[in-house]
Amino acid sequence: MDELAEECLQALAQRGLGRIISIGGALGLLHYLDYRVTRDADAWWNDSAAETEKQQVIEVIRQVLASRGNVQIRSWGDVVSIELENKGRVVFSFQIARRSARLSESRKAAWADIWVDGWEDLLASKMTALIERGAPRDFRDIFAVCHAELTAPADCWTLWAKRQLLAGSDANPERARLALHAHLKRIALHRPLENIKDRRERAEADSLRRWFNGKFIDALK
């Protein structure tokens, strides 16, 4: 876990504020599969959180980050982002949003009095990010959990559709398929296999792209 993320979460736990949020994103995924480093933290407000409690959470995170440098707090829509800057560049952010849909109950982390999203919500949210954003890390995350046999492609698609329907969002499978093809094409154009000098990295990238273009997308019915 990133040092700053750990400091923020420990500070929240010590002040009895760990129940106000539920950790999601790559940091939440770390609770189930420790396979990559993530520098930022993403979380959801718990439905019962009062406005005063939310402000306390924001202030605790701000205080932790302020000991390291300049802190900015930005808000847009239902999201608040507490950001640490260094030389005008954001080097760490802790984002908290209002949850639009929930598939399972959060659970207490084993290492602190902090709540973490249930597996179903983490996977469904990662699937939403995969389709809407399609960043390389989104592809790596889904690839990793499937190959660790924590889930299967068909289950990923089922949870995505369930979350989309609960949130009142588009669950059209054809749109999702076209989006994934477009993301994979963009990644291939940005980083062609022949430009990857390291043989191992090139083989891993080729395996991932083939798997998504084949087995993963084929599981979408």
mmCIF file with all atom_site columns, C-alpha atoms in Angstrom:
data_model
loop_
_atom_site.group_PDB
_atom_site.id
_atom_site.type_symbol
_atom_site.label_atom_id
_atom_site.label_alt_id
_atom_site.label_comp_id
_atom_site.label_asym_id
_atom_site.label_entity_id
_atom_site.label_seq_id
_atom_site.pdbx_PDB_ins_code
_atom_site.Cartn_x
_atom_site.Cartn_y
_atom_site.Cartn_z
_atom_site.occupancy
_atom_site.B_iso_or_equiv
_atom_site.pdbx_formal_charge
_atom_site.auth_seq_id
_atom_site.auth_comp_id
_atom_site.auth_asym_id
_atom_site.auth_atom_id
_atom_site.pdbx_PDB_model_num
ATOM 1   C CA . MET A 1 1   ? 0.000   0.000   0.000   1.00 0.00 ? 1   MET A CA 1
ATOM 2   C CA . ASP A 1 2   ? 1.179   3.515   -0.763  1.00 0.00 ? 2   ASP A CA 1
ATOM 3   C CA . GLU A 1 3   ? 2.619   5.217   2.302   1.00 0.00 ? 3   GLU A CA 1
ATOM 4   C CA . LEU A 1 4   ? 0.374   8.285   2.044   1.00 0.00 ? 4   LEU A CA 1
ATOM 5   C CA . ALA A 1 5   ? -2.760  6.188   1.578   1.00 0.00 ? 5   ALA A CA 1
ATOM 6   C CA . GLU A 1 6   ? -1.853  4.123   4.624   1.00 0.00 ? 6   GLU A CA 1
ATOM 7   C CA . GLU A 1 7   ? -1.248  7.241   6.731   1.00 0.00 ? 7   GLU A CA 1
ATOM 8   C CA . CYS A 1 8   ? -4.613  8.703   5.734   1.00 0.00 ? 8   CYS A CA 1
ATOM 9   C CA . LEU A 1 9   ? -6.488  5.483   6.507   1.00 0.00 ? 9   LEU A CA 1
ATOM 10  C CA . GLN A 1 10  ? -4.728  4.968   9.826   1.00 0.00 ? 10  GLN A CA 1
ATOM 11  C CA . ALA A 1 11  ? -5.551  8.550   10.835  1.00 0.00 ? 11  ALA A CA 1
ATOM 12  C CA . LEU A 1 12  ? -9.220  8.020   9.980   1.00 0.00 ? 12  LEU A CA 1
ATOM 13  C CA . ALA A 1 13  ? -9.301  4.757   11.924  1.00 0.00 ? 13  ALA A CA 1
ATOM 14  C CA . GLN A 1 14  ? -7.677  6.358   14.984  1.00 0.00 ? 14  GLN A CA 1
ATOM 15  C CA . ARG A 1 15  ? -10.343 9.068   15.016  1.00 0.00 ? 15  ARG A CA 1
ATOM 16  C CA . GLY A 1 16  ? -13.189 6.581   14.665  1.00 0.00 ? 16  GLY A CA 1
ATOM 17  C CA . LEU A 1 17  ? -14.031 7.743   11.142  1.00 0.00 ? 17  LEU A CA 1
ATOM 18  C CA . GLY A 1 18  ? -13.238 4.538   9.287   1.00 0.00 ? 18  GLY A CA 1
ATOM 19  C CA . ARG A 1 19  ? -16.919 3.628   9.050   1.00 0.00 ? 19  ARG A CA 1
ATOM 20  C CA . ILE A 1 20  ? -17.810 6.851   7.216   1.00 0.00 ? 20  ILE A CA 1
ATOM 21  C CA . ILE A 1 21  ? -16.241 5.661   3.972   1.00 0.00 ? 21  ILE A CA 1
ATOM 22  C CA . SER A 1 22  ? -15.759 2.386   2.122   1.00 0.00 ? 22  SER A CA 1
ATOM 23  C CA . ILE A 1 23  ? -12.526 1.881   0.185   1.00 0.00 ? 23  ILE A CA 1
ATOM 24  C CA . GLY A 1 24  ? -12.902 0.972   -3.465  1.00 0.00 ? 24  GLY A CA 1
ATOM 25  C CA . GLY A 1 25  ? -10.813 1.130   -6.619  1.00 0.00 ? 25  GLY A CA 1
ATOM 26  C CA . ALA A 1 26  ? -7.345  -0.399  -6.850  1.00 0.00 ? 26  ALA A CA 1
ATOM 27  C CA . LEU A 1 27  ? -6.733  0.171   -3.146  1.00 0.00 ? 27  LEU A CA 1
ATOM 28  C CA . GLY A 1 28  ? -9.843  -1.817  -2.283  1.00 0.00 ? 28  GLY A CA 1
ATOM 29  C CA . LEU A 1 29  ? -8.804  -4.502  -4.740  1.00 0.00 ? 29  LEU A CA 1
ATOM 30  C CA . LEU A 1 30  ? -5.546  -4.809  -2.789  1.00 0.00 ? 30  LEU A CA 1
ATOM 31  C CA . HIS A 1 31  ? -7.617  -6.267  0.066   1.00 0.00 ? 31  HIS A CA 1
ATOM 32  C CA . TYR A 1 32  ? -8.430  -9.256  -2.154  1.00 0.00 ? 32  TYR A CA 1
ATOM 33  C CA . LEU A 1 33  ? -5.436  -9.478  -4.502  1.00 0.00 ? 33  LEU A CA 1
ATOM 34  C CA . ASP A 1 34  ? -2.056  -7.895  -3.799  1.00 0.00 ? 34  ASP A CA 1
ATOM 35  C CA . TYR A 1 35  ? -0.482  -7.672  -7.219  1.00 0.00 ? 35  TYR A CA 1
ATOM 36  C CA . ARG A 1 36  ? 0.329   -4.023  -8.032  1.00 0.00 ? 36  ARG A CA 1
ATOM 37  C CA . VAL A 1 37  ? 1.105   -0.702  -6.368  1.00 0.00 ? 37  VAL A CA 1
ATOM 38  C CA . THR A 1 38  ? -1.423  2.127   -6.515  1.00 0.00 ? 38  THR A CA 1
ATOM 39  C CA . ARG A 1 39  ? -0.543  5.684   -5.526  1.00 0.00 ? 39  ARG A CA 1
ATOM 40  C CA . ASP A 1 40  ? -4.033  7.115   -5.053  1.00 0.00 ? 40  ASP A CA 1
ATOM 41  C CA . ALA A 1 41  ? -7.061  6.219   -2.955  1.00 0.00 ? 41  ALA A CA 1
ATOM 42  C CA . ASP A 1 42  ? -10.698 5.989   -4.024  1.00 0.00 ? 42  ASP A CA 1
ATOM 43  C CA . ALA A 1 43  ? -13.636 5.584   -1.674  1.00 0.00 ? 43  ALA A CA 1
ATOM 44  C CA . TRP A 1 44  ? -17.389 5.931   -1.358  1.00 0.00 ? 44  TRP A CA 1
ATOM 45  C CA . TRP A 1 45  ? -19.374 7.727   1.300   1.00 0.00 ? 45  TRP A CA 1
ATOM 46  C CA . ASN A 1 46  ? -21.431 5.329   3.379   1.00 0.00 ? 46  ASN A CA 1
ATOM 47  C CA . ASP A 1 47  ? -25.128 6.035   2.952   1.00 0.00 ? 47  ASP A CA 1
ATOM 48  C CA . SER A 1 48  ? -25.618 6.887   6.637   1.00 0.00 ? 48  SER A CA 1
ATOM 49  C CA . ALA A 1 49  ? -22.774 9.437   6.767   1.00 0.00 ? 49  ALA A CA 1
ATOM 50  C CA . ALA A 1 50  ? -23.847 12.862  8.036   1.00 0.00 ? 50  ALA A CA 1
ATOM 51  C CA . GLU A 1 51  ? -22.501 16.031  6.450   1.00 0.00 ? 51  GLU A CA 1
ATOM 52  C CA . THR A 1 52  ? -20.524 16.883  9.585   1.00 0.00 ? 52  THR A CA 1
ATOM 53  C CA . GLU A 1 53  ? -18.884 13.463  9.501   1.00 0.00 ? 53  GLU A CA 1
ATOM 54  C CA . LYS A 1 54  ? -17.961 13.905  5.862   1.00 0.00 ? 54  LYS A CA 1
ATOM 55  C CA . GLN A 1 55  ? -16.290 17.214  6.662   1.00 0.00 ? 55  GLN A CA 1
ATOM 56  C CA . GLN A 1 56  ? -14.355 15.557  9.493   1.00 0.00 ? 56  GLN A CA 1
ATOM 57  C CA . VAL A 1 57  ? -13.068 12.902  7.097   1.00 0.00 ? 57  VAL A CA 1
ATOM 58  C CA . ILE A 1 58  ? -11.969 15.522  4.579   1.00 0.00 ? 58  ILE A CA 1
ATOM 59  C CA . GLU A 1 59  ? -10.225 17.543  7.285   1.00 0.00 ? 59  GLU A CA 1
ATOM 60  C CA . VAL A 1 60  ? -8.335  14.541  8.689   1.00 0.00 ? 60  VAL A CA 1
ATOM 61  C CA . ILE A 1 61  ? -7.057  13.626  5.222   1.00 0.00 ? 61  ILE A CA 1
ATOM 62  C CA . ARG A 1 62  ? -6.132  17.256  4.563   1.00 0.00 ? 62  ARG A CA 1
ATOM 63  C CA . GLN A 1 63  ? -4.137  17.438  7.791   1.00 0.00 ? 63  GLN A CA 1
ATOM 64  C CA . VAL A 1 64  ? -2.210  14.261  6.969   1.00 0.00 ? 64  VAL A CA 1
ATOM 65  C CA . LEU A 1 65  ? -1.313  15.464  3.485   1.00 0.00 ? 65  LEU A CA 1
ATOM 66  C CA . ALA A 1 66  ? -0.548  19.028  4.623   1.00 0.00 ? 66  ALA A CA 1
ATOM 67  C CA . SER A 1 67  ? 2.470   17.693  6.518   1.00 0.00 ? 67  SER A CA 1
ATOM 68  C CA . ARG A 1 68  ? 3.938   16.735  3.113   1.00 0.00 ? 68  ARG A CA 1
ATOM 69  C CA . GLY A 1 69  ? 3.212   19.841  1.074   1.00 0.00 ? 69  GLY A CA 1
ATOM 70  C CA . ASN A 1 70  ? 0.522   21.957  -0.541  1.00 0.00 ? 70  ASN A CA 1
ATOM 71  C CA . VAL A 1 71  ? -3.014  20.532  -0.441  1.00 0.00 ? 71  VAL A CA 1
ATOM 72  C CA . GLN A 1 72  ? -5.919  21.410  -2.697  1.00 0.00 ? 72  GLN A CA 1
ATOM 73  C CA . ILE A 1 73  ? -9.518  20.281  -2.222  1.00 0.00 ? 73  ILE A CA 1
ATOM 74  C CA . ARG A 1 74  ? -11.612 20.084  -5.381  1.00 0.00 ? 74  ARG A CA 1
ATOM 75  C CA . SER A 1 75  ? -15.237 19.070  -5.859  1.00 0.00 ? 75  SER A CA 1
ATOM 76  C CA . TRP A 1 76  ? -17.252 18.228  -8.958  1.00 0.00 ? 76  TRP A CA 1
ATOM 77  C CA . GLY A 1 77  ? -20.602 16.510  -9.122  1.00 0.00 ? 77  GLY A CA 1
ATOM 78  C CA . ASP A 1 78  ? -20.754 13.984  -6.285  1.00 0.00 ? 78  ASP A CA 1
ATOM 79  C CA . VAL A 1 79  ? -16.967 13.734  -5.939  1.00 0.00 ? 79  VAL A CA 1
ATOM 80  C CA . VAL A 1 80  ? -14.527 15.442  -3.575  1.00 0.00 ? 80  VAL A CA 1
ATOM 81  C CA . SER A 1 81  ? -10.792 15.113  -4.190  1.00 0.00 ? 81  SER A CA 1
ATOM 82  C CA . ILE A 1 82  ? -8.138  15.961  -1.587  1.00 0.00 ? 82  ILE A CA 1
ATOM 83  C CA . GLU A 1 83  ? -4.885  16.387  -3.506  1.00 0.00 ? 83  GLU A CA 1
ATOM 84  C CA . LEU A 1 84  ? -1.234  16.737  -2.532  1.00 0.00 ? 84  LEU A CA 1
ATOM 85  C CA . GLU A 1 85  ? 0.776   18.865  -4.932  1.00 0.00 ? 85  GLU A CA 1
ATOM 86  C CA . ASN A 1 86  ? 4.508   19.049  -5.542  1.00 0.00 ? 86  ASN A CA 1
ATOM 87  C CA . LYS A 1 87  ? 5.868   21.741  -7.854  1.00 0.00 ? 87  LYS A CA 1
ATOM 88  C CA . GLY A 1 88  ? 2.400   22.303  -9.273  1.00 0.00 ? 88  GLY A CA 1
ATOM 89  C CA . ARG A 1 89  ? 1.816   18.619  -10.016 1.00 0.00 ? 89  ARG A CA 1
ATOM 90  C CA . VAL A 1 90  ? -0.628  16.349  -8.191  1.00 0.00 ? 90  VAL A CA 1
ATOM 91  C CA . VAL A 1 91  ? 1.388   13.493  -6.649  1.00 0.00 ? 91  VAL A CA 1
ATOM 92  C CA . PHE A 1 92  ? -1.381  11.915  -4.563  1.00 0.00 ? 92  PHE A CA 1
ATOM 93  C CA . SER A 1 93  ? -5.151  12.172  -4.396  1.00 0.00 ? 93  SER A CA 1
ATOM 94  C CA . PHE A 1 94  ? -7.811  10.792  -2.105  1.00 0.00 ? 94  PHE A CA 1
ATOM 95  C CA . GLN A 1 95  ? -11.170 10.867  -3.879  1.00 0.00 ? 95  GLN A CA 1
ATOM 96  C CA . ILE A 1 96  ? -14.511 10.147  -2.231  1.00 0.00 ? 96  ILE A CA 1
ATOM 97  C CA . ALA A 1 97  ? -17.793 9.942   -4.126  1.00 0.00 ? 97  ALA A CA 1
ATOM 98  C CA . ARG A 1 98  ? -21.462 9.280   -3.493  1.00 0.00 ? 98  ARG A CA 1
ATOM 99  C CA . ARG A 1 99  ? -22.351 5.716   -4.434  1.00 0.00 ? 99  ARG A CA 1
ATOM 100 C CA . SER A 1 100 ? -24.921 5.326   -7.221  1.00 0.00 ? 100 SER A CA 1
ATOM 101 C CA . ALA A 1 101 ? -25.470 1.582   -6.750  1.00 0.00 ? 101 ALA A CA 1
ATOM 102 C CA . ARG A 1 102 ? -24.522 -1.094  -4.238  1.00 0.00 ? 102 ARG A CA 1
ATOM 103 C CA . LEU A 1 103 ? -24.362 -4.848  -4.806  1.00 0.00 ? 103 LEU A CA 1
ATOM 104 C CA . SER A 1 104 ? -23.006 -6.109  -1.478  1.00 0.00 ? 104 SER A CA 1
ATOM 105 C CA . GLU A 1 105 ? -22.178 -4.991  2.039   1.00 0.00 ? 105 GLU A CA 1
ATOM 106 C CA . SER A 1 106 ? -18.781 -3.499  2.803   1.00 0.00 ? 106 SER A CA 1
ATOM 107 C CA . ARG A 1 107 ? -16.530 -5.373  5.186   1.00 0.00 ? 107 ARG A CA 1
ATOM 108 C CA . LYS A 1 108 ? -13.996 -4.386  7.801   1.00 0.00 ? 108 LYS A CA 1
ATOM 109 C CA . ALA A 1 109 ? -10.367 -4.529  6.722   1.00 0.00 ? 109 ALA A CA 1
ATOM 110 C CA . ALA A 1 110 ? -8.146  -6.992  8.592   1.00 0.00 ? 110 ALA A CA 1
ATOM 111 C CA . TRP A 1 111 ? -5.423  -4.408  9.221   1.00 0.00 ? 111 TRP A CA 1
ATOM 112 C CA . ALA A 1 112 ? -7.386  -1.383  10.530  1.00 0.00 ? 112 ALA A CA 1
ATOM 113 C CA . ASP A 1 113 ? -10.821 -0.137  11.560  1.00 0.00 ? 113 ASP A CA 1
ATOM 114 C CA . ILE A 1 114 ? -11.569 0.798   7.957   1.00 0.00 ? 114 ILE A CA 1
ATOM 115 C CA . TRP A 1 115 ? -14.343 -0.501  5.720   1.00 0.00 ? 115 TRP A CA 1
ATOM 116 C CA . VAL A 1 116 ? -13.629 -1.958  2.284   1.00 0.00 ? 116 VAL A CA 1
ATOM 117 C CA . ASP A 1 117 ? -16.066 -2.576  -0.561  1.00 0.00 ? 117 ASP A CA 1
ATOM 118 C CA . GLY A 1 118 ? -17.397 -6.082  -1.010  1.00 0.00 ? 118 GLY A CA 1
ATOM 119 C CA . TRP A 1 119 ? -15.922 -8.102  -3.857  1.00 0.00 ? 119 TRP A CA 1
ATOM 120 C CA . GLU A 1 120 ? -18.989 -7.710  -6.063  1.00 0.00 ? 120 GLU A CA 1
ATOM 121 C CA . ASP A 1 121 ? -18.921 -3.911  -5.848  1.00 0.00 ? 121 ASP A CA 1
ATOM 122 C CA . LEU A 1 122 ? -15.173 -3.718  -6.464  1.00 0.00 ? 122 LEU A CA 1
ATOM 123 C CA . LEU A 1 123 ? -15.387 -5.897  -9.532  1.00 0.00 ? 123 LEU A CA 1
ATOM 124 C CA . ALA A 1 124 ? -18.481 -4.156  -10.920 1.00 0.00 ? 124 ALA A CA 1
ATOM 125 C CA . SER A 1 125 ? -16.875 -0.730  -10.449 1.00 0.00 ? 125 SER A CA 1
ATOM 126 C CA . LYS A 1 126 ? -13.671 -1.903  -12.121 1.00 0.00 ? 126 LYS A CA 1
ATOM 127 C CA . MET A 1 127 ? -15.728 -3.209  -15.037 1.00 0.00 ? 127 MET A CA 1
ATOM 128 C CA . THR A 1 128 ? -17.433 0.178   -15.349 1.00 0.00 ? 128 THR A CA 1
ATOM 129 C CA . ALA A 1 129 ? -14.017 1.858   -15.409 1.00 0.00 ? 129 ALA A CA 1
ATOM 130 C CA . LEU A 1 130 ? -12.812 -0.652  -18.002 1.00 0.00 ? 130 LEU A CA 1
ATOM 131 C CA . ILE A 1 131 ? -15.667 0.127   -20.377 1.00 0.00 ? 131 ILE A CA 1
ATOM 132 C CA . GLU A 1 132 ? -15.991 3.874   -19.780 1.00 0.00 ? 132 GLU A CA 1
ATOM 133 C CA . ARG A 1 133 ? -12.311 4.773   -19.355 1.00 0.00 ? 133 ARG A CA 1
ATOM 134 C CA . GLY A 1 134 ? -10.368 1.800   -20.676 1.00 0.00 ? 134 GLY A CA 1
ATOM 135 C CA . ALA A 1 135 ? -7.019  2.724   -19.095 1.00 0.00 ? 135 ALA A CA 1
ATOM 136 C CA . PRO A 1 136 ? -4.236  0.116   -19.330 1.00 0.00 ? 136 PRO A CA 1
ATOM 137 C CA . ARG A 1 137 ? -4.448  -0.436  -15.563 1.00 0.00 ? 137 ARG A CA 1
ATOM 138 C CA . ASP A 1 138 ? -8.160  -1.303  -15.883 1.00 0.00 ? 138 ASP A CA 1
ATOM 139 C CA . PHE A 1 139 ? -7.300  -4.054  -18.358 1.00 0.00 ? 139 PHE A CA 1
ATOM 140 C CA . ARG A 1 140 ? -4.466  -5.304  -16.146 1.00 0.00 ? 140 ARG A CA 1
ATOM 141 C CA . ASP A 1 141 ? -6.724  -5.432  -13.085 1.00 0.00 ? 141 ASP A CA 1
ATOM 142 C CA . ILE A 1 142 ? -9.454  -7.508  -14.740 1.00 0.00 ? 142 ILE A CA 1
ATOM 143 C CA . PHE A 1 143 ? -6.845  -9.750  -16.369 1.00 0.00 ? 143 PHE A CA 1
ATOM 144 C CA . ALA A 1 144 ? -5.155  -10.299 -12.988 1.00 0.00 ? 144 ALA A CA 1
ATOM 145 C CA . VAL A 1 145 ? -8.288  -11.212 -10.998 1.00 0.00 ? 145 VAL A CA 1
ATOM 146 C CA . CYS A 1 146 ? -9.482  -13.604 -13.698 1.00 0.00 ? 146 CYS A CA 1
ATOM 147 C CA . HIS A 1 147 ? -6.120  -15.342 -13.970 1.00 0.00 ? 147 HIS A CA 1
ATOM 148 C CA . ALA A 1 148 ? -5.924  -15.573 -10.182 1.00 0.00 ? 148 ALA A CA 1
ATOM 149 C CA . GLU A 1 149 ? -9.239  -17.464 -10.516 1.00 0.00 ? 149 GLU A CA 1
ATOM 150 C CA . LEU A 1 150 ? -11.036 -15.020 -8.239  1.00 0.00 ? 150 LEU A CA 1
ATOM 151 C CA . THR A 1 151 ? -13.667 -14.598 -10.926 1.00 0.00 ? 151 THR A CA 1
ATOM 152 C CA . ALA A 1 152 ? -14.430 -15.505 -14.545 1.00 0.00 ? 152 ALA A CA 1
ATOM 153 C CA . PRO A 1 153 ? -15.164 -13.333 -17.608 1.00 0.00 ? 153 PRO A CA 1
ATOM 154 C CA . ALA A 1 154 ? -18.867 -14.240 -17.627 1.00 0.00 ? 154 ALA A CA 1
ATOM 155 C CA . ASP A 1 155 ? -19.172 -13.255 -13.952 1.00 0.00 ? 155 ASP A CA 1
ATOM 156 C CA . CYS A 1 156 ? -17.495 -9.909  -14.665 1.00 0.00 ? 156 CYS A CA 1
ATOM 157 C CA . TRP A 1 157 ? -20.089 -9.140  -17.317 1.00 0.00 ? 157 TRP A CA 1
ATOM 158 C CA . THR A 1 158 ? -22.965 -10.263 -15.085 1.00 0.00 ? 158 THR A CA 1
ATOM 159 C CA . LEU A 1 159 ? -21.887 -7.963  -12.250 1.00 0.00 ? 159 LEU A CA 1
ATOM 160 C CA . TRP A 1 160 ? -21.341 -5.054  -14.643 1.00 0.00 ? 160 TRP A CA 1
ATOM 161 C CA . ALA A 1 161 ? -24.854 -5.404  -16.079 1.00 0.00 ? 161 ALA A CA 1
ATOM 162 C CA . LYS A 1 162 ? -26.364 -5.701  -12.612 1.00 0.00 ? 162 LYS A CA 1
ATOM 163 C CA . ARG A 1 163 ? -24.626 -2.546  -11.406 1.00 0.00 ? 163 ARG A CA 1
ATOM 164 C CA . GLN A 1 164 ? -25.543 -0.612  -14.543 1.00 0.00 ? 164 GLN A CA 1
ATOM 165 C CA . LEU A 1 165 ? -29.220 -1.470  -14.114 1.00 0.00 ? 165 LEU A CA 1
ATOM 166 C CA . LEU A 1 166 ? -29.232 -0.549  -10.413 1.00 0.00 ? 166 LEU A CA 1
ATOM 167 C CA . ALA A 1 167 ? -27.581 2.774   -11.217 1.00 0.00 ? 167 ALA A CA 1
ATOM 168 C CA . GLY A 1 168 ? -29.992 3.478   -14.065 1.00 0.00 ? 168 GLY A CA 1
ATOM 169 C CA . SER A 1 169 ? -27.133 3.405   -16.583 1.00 0.00 ? 169 SER A CA 1
ATOM 170 C CA . ASP A 1 170 ? -26.738 1.872   -20.025 1.00 0.00 ? 170 ASP A CA 1
ATOM 171 C CA . ALA A 1 171 ? -26.198 -1.908  -19.916 1.00 0.00 ? 171 ALA A CA 1
ATOM 172 C CA . ASN A 1 172 ? -26.262 -2.430  -23.672 1.00 0.00 ? 172 ASN A CA 1
ATOM 173 C CA . PRO A 1 173 ? -23.816 -5.288  -24.417 1.00 0.00 ? 173 PRO A CA 1
ATOM 174 C CA . GLU A 1 174 ? -23.101 -4.120  -27.963 1.00 0.00 ? 174 GLU A CA 1
ATOM 175 C CA . ARG A 1 175 ? -22.052 -0.680  -26.739 1.00 0.00 ? 175 ARG A CA 1
ATOM 176 C CA . ALA A 1 176 ? -19.770 -2.314  -24.152 1.00 0.00 ? 176 ALA A CA 1
ATOM 177 C CA . ARG A 1 177 ? -18.231 -4.587  -26.795 1.00 0.00 ? 177 ARG A CA 1
ATOM 178 C CA . LEU A 1 178 ? -17.554 -1.678  -29.153 1.00 0.00 ? 178 LEU A CA 1
ATOM 179 C CA . ALA A 1 179 ? -16.057 0.354   -26.305 1.00 0.00 ? 179 ALA A CA 1
ATOM 180 C CA . LEU A 1 180 ? -13.619 -2.408  -25.378 1.00 0.00 ? 180 LEU A CA 1
ATOM 181 C CA . HIS A 1 181 ? -12.548 -2.904  -28.989 1.00 0.00 ? 181 HIS A CA 1
ATOM 182 C CA . ALA A 1 182 ? -11.962 0.858   -29.285 1.00 0.00 ? 182 ALA A CA 1
ATOM 183 C CA . HIS A 1 183 ? -9.920  0.992   -26.061 1.00 0.00 ? 183 HIS A CA 1
ATOM 184 C CA . LEU A 1 184 ? -7.785  -1.983  -27.114 1.00 0.00 ? 184 LEU A CA 1
ATOM 185 C CA . LYS A 1 185 ? -7.169  -0.435  -30.527 1.00 0.00 ? 185 LYS A CA 1
ATOM 186 C CA . ARG A 1 186 ? -6.133  2.860   -28.929 1.00 0.00 ? 186 ARG A CA 1
ATOM 187 C CA . ILE A 1 187 ? -3.725  1.093   -26.563 1.00 0.00 ? 187 ILE A CA 1
ATOM 188 C CA . ALA A 1 188 ? -2.228  -0.922  -29.443 1.00 0.00 ? 188 ALA A CA 1
ATOM 189 C CA . LEU A 1 189 ? -1.699  2.251   -31.477 1.00 0.00 ? 189 LEU A CA 1
ATOM 190 C CA . HIS A 1 190 ? -0.174  4.088   -28.530 1.00 0.00 ? 190 HIS A CA 1
ATOM 191 C CA . ARG A 1 191 ? 2.110   1.189   -27.599 1.00 0.00 ? 191 ARG A CA 1
ATOM 192 C CA . PRO A 1 192 ? 2.647   -1.216  -30.502 1.00 0.00 ? 192 PRO A CA 1
ATOM 193 C CA . LEU A 1 193 ? 4.033   -4.595  -29.503 1.00 0.00 ? 193 LEU A CA 1
ATOM 194 C CA . GLU A 1 194 ? 7.080   -4.113  -31.720 1.00 0.00 ? 194 GLU A CA 1
ATOM 195 C CA . ASN A 1 195 ? 8.000   -0.998  -29.710 1.00 0.00 ? 195 ASN A CA 1
ATOM 196 C CA . ILE A 1 196 ? 8.129   -2.922  -26.423 1.00 0.00 ? 196 ILE A CA 1
ATOM 197 C CA . LYS A 1 197 ? 11.809  -3.774  -26.106 1.00 0.00 ? 197 LYS A CA 1
ATOM 198 C CA . ASP A 1 198 ? 11.624  -6.022  -23.056 1.00 0.00 ? 198 ASP A CA 1
ATOM 199 C CA . ARG A 1 199 ? 10.778  -9.529  -24.266 1.00 0.00 ? 199 ARG A CA 1
ATOM 200 C CA . ARG A 1 200 ? 8.813   -10.448 -21.148 1.00 0.00 ? 200 ARG A CA 1
ATOM 201 C CA . GLU A 1 201 ? 6.748   -7.240  -21.192 1.00 0.00 ? 201 GLU A CA 1
ATOM 202 C CA . ARG A 1 202 ? 6.037   -7.709  -24.888 1.00 0.00 ? 202 ARG A CA 1
ATOM 203 C CA . ALA A 1 203 ? 4.834   -11.282 -24.340 1.00 0.00 ? 203 ALA A CA 1
ATOM 204 C CA . GLU A 1 204 ? 2.632   -10.222 -21.403 1.00 0.00 ? 204 GLU A CA 1
ATOM 205 C CA . ALA A 1 205 ? 1.078   -7.373  -23.410 1.00 0.00 ? 205 ALA A CA 1
ATOM 206 C CA . ASP A 1 206 ? 0.422   -9.696  -26.348 1.00 0.00 ? 206 ASP A CA 1
ATOM 207 C CA . SER A 1 207 ? -1.177  -12.312 -24.073 1.00 0.00 ? 207 SER A CA 1
ATOM 208 C CA . LEU A 1 208 ? -3.409  -9.736  -22.382 1.00 0.00 ? 208 LEU A CA 1
ATOM 209 C CA . ARG A 1 209 ? -4.595  -8.182  -25.646 1.00 0.00 ? 209 ARG A CA 1
ATOM 210 C CA . ARG A 1 210 ? -5.338  -11.557 -27.214 1.00 0.00 ? 210 ARG A CA 1
ATOM 211 C CA . TRP A 1 211 ? -7.237  -12.691 -24.133 1.00 0.00 ? 211 TRP A CA 1
ATOM 212 C CA . PHE A 1 212 ? -9.459  -9.615  -24.069 1.00 0.00 ? 212 PHE A CA 1
ATOM 213 C CA . ASN A 1 213 ? -10.105 -9.661  -27.811 1.00 0.00 ? 213 ASN A CA 1
ATOM 214 C CA . GLY A 1 214 ? -10.990 -13.336 -27.572 1.00 0.00 ? 214 GLY A CA 1
ATOM 215 C CA . LYS A 1 215 ? -12.100 -15.072 -24.391 1.00 0.00 ? 215 LYS A CA 1
ATOM 216 C CA . PHE A 1 216 ? -13.167 -11.997 -22.423 1.00 0.00 ? 216 PHE A CA 1
ATOM 217 C CA . ILE A 1 217 ? -15.256 -10.258 -25.067 1.00 0.00 ? 217 ILE A CA 1
ATOM 218 C CA . ASP A 1 218 ? -16.644 -13.594 -26.252 1.00 0.00 ? 218 ASP A CA 1
ATOM 219 C CA . ALA A 1 219 ? -18.110 -14.104 -22.750 1.00 0.00 ? 219 ALA A CA 1
ATOM 220 C CA . LEU A 1 220 ? -20.385 -11.087 -23.261 1.00 0.00 ? 220 LEU A CA 1
ATOM 221 C CA . LYS A 1 221 ? -23.788 -12.378 -24.301 1.00 0.00 ? 221 LYS A CA 1
#
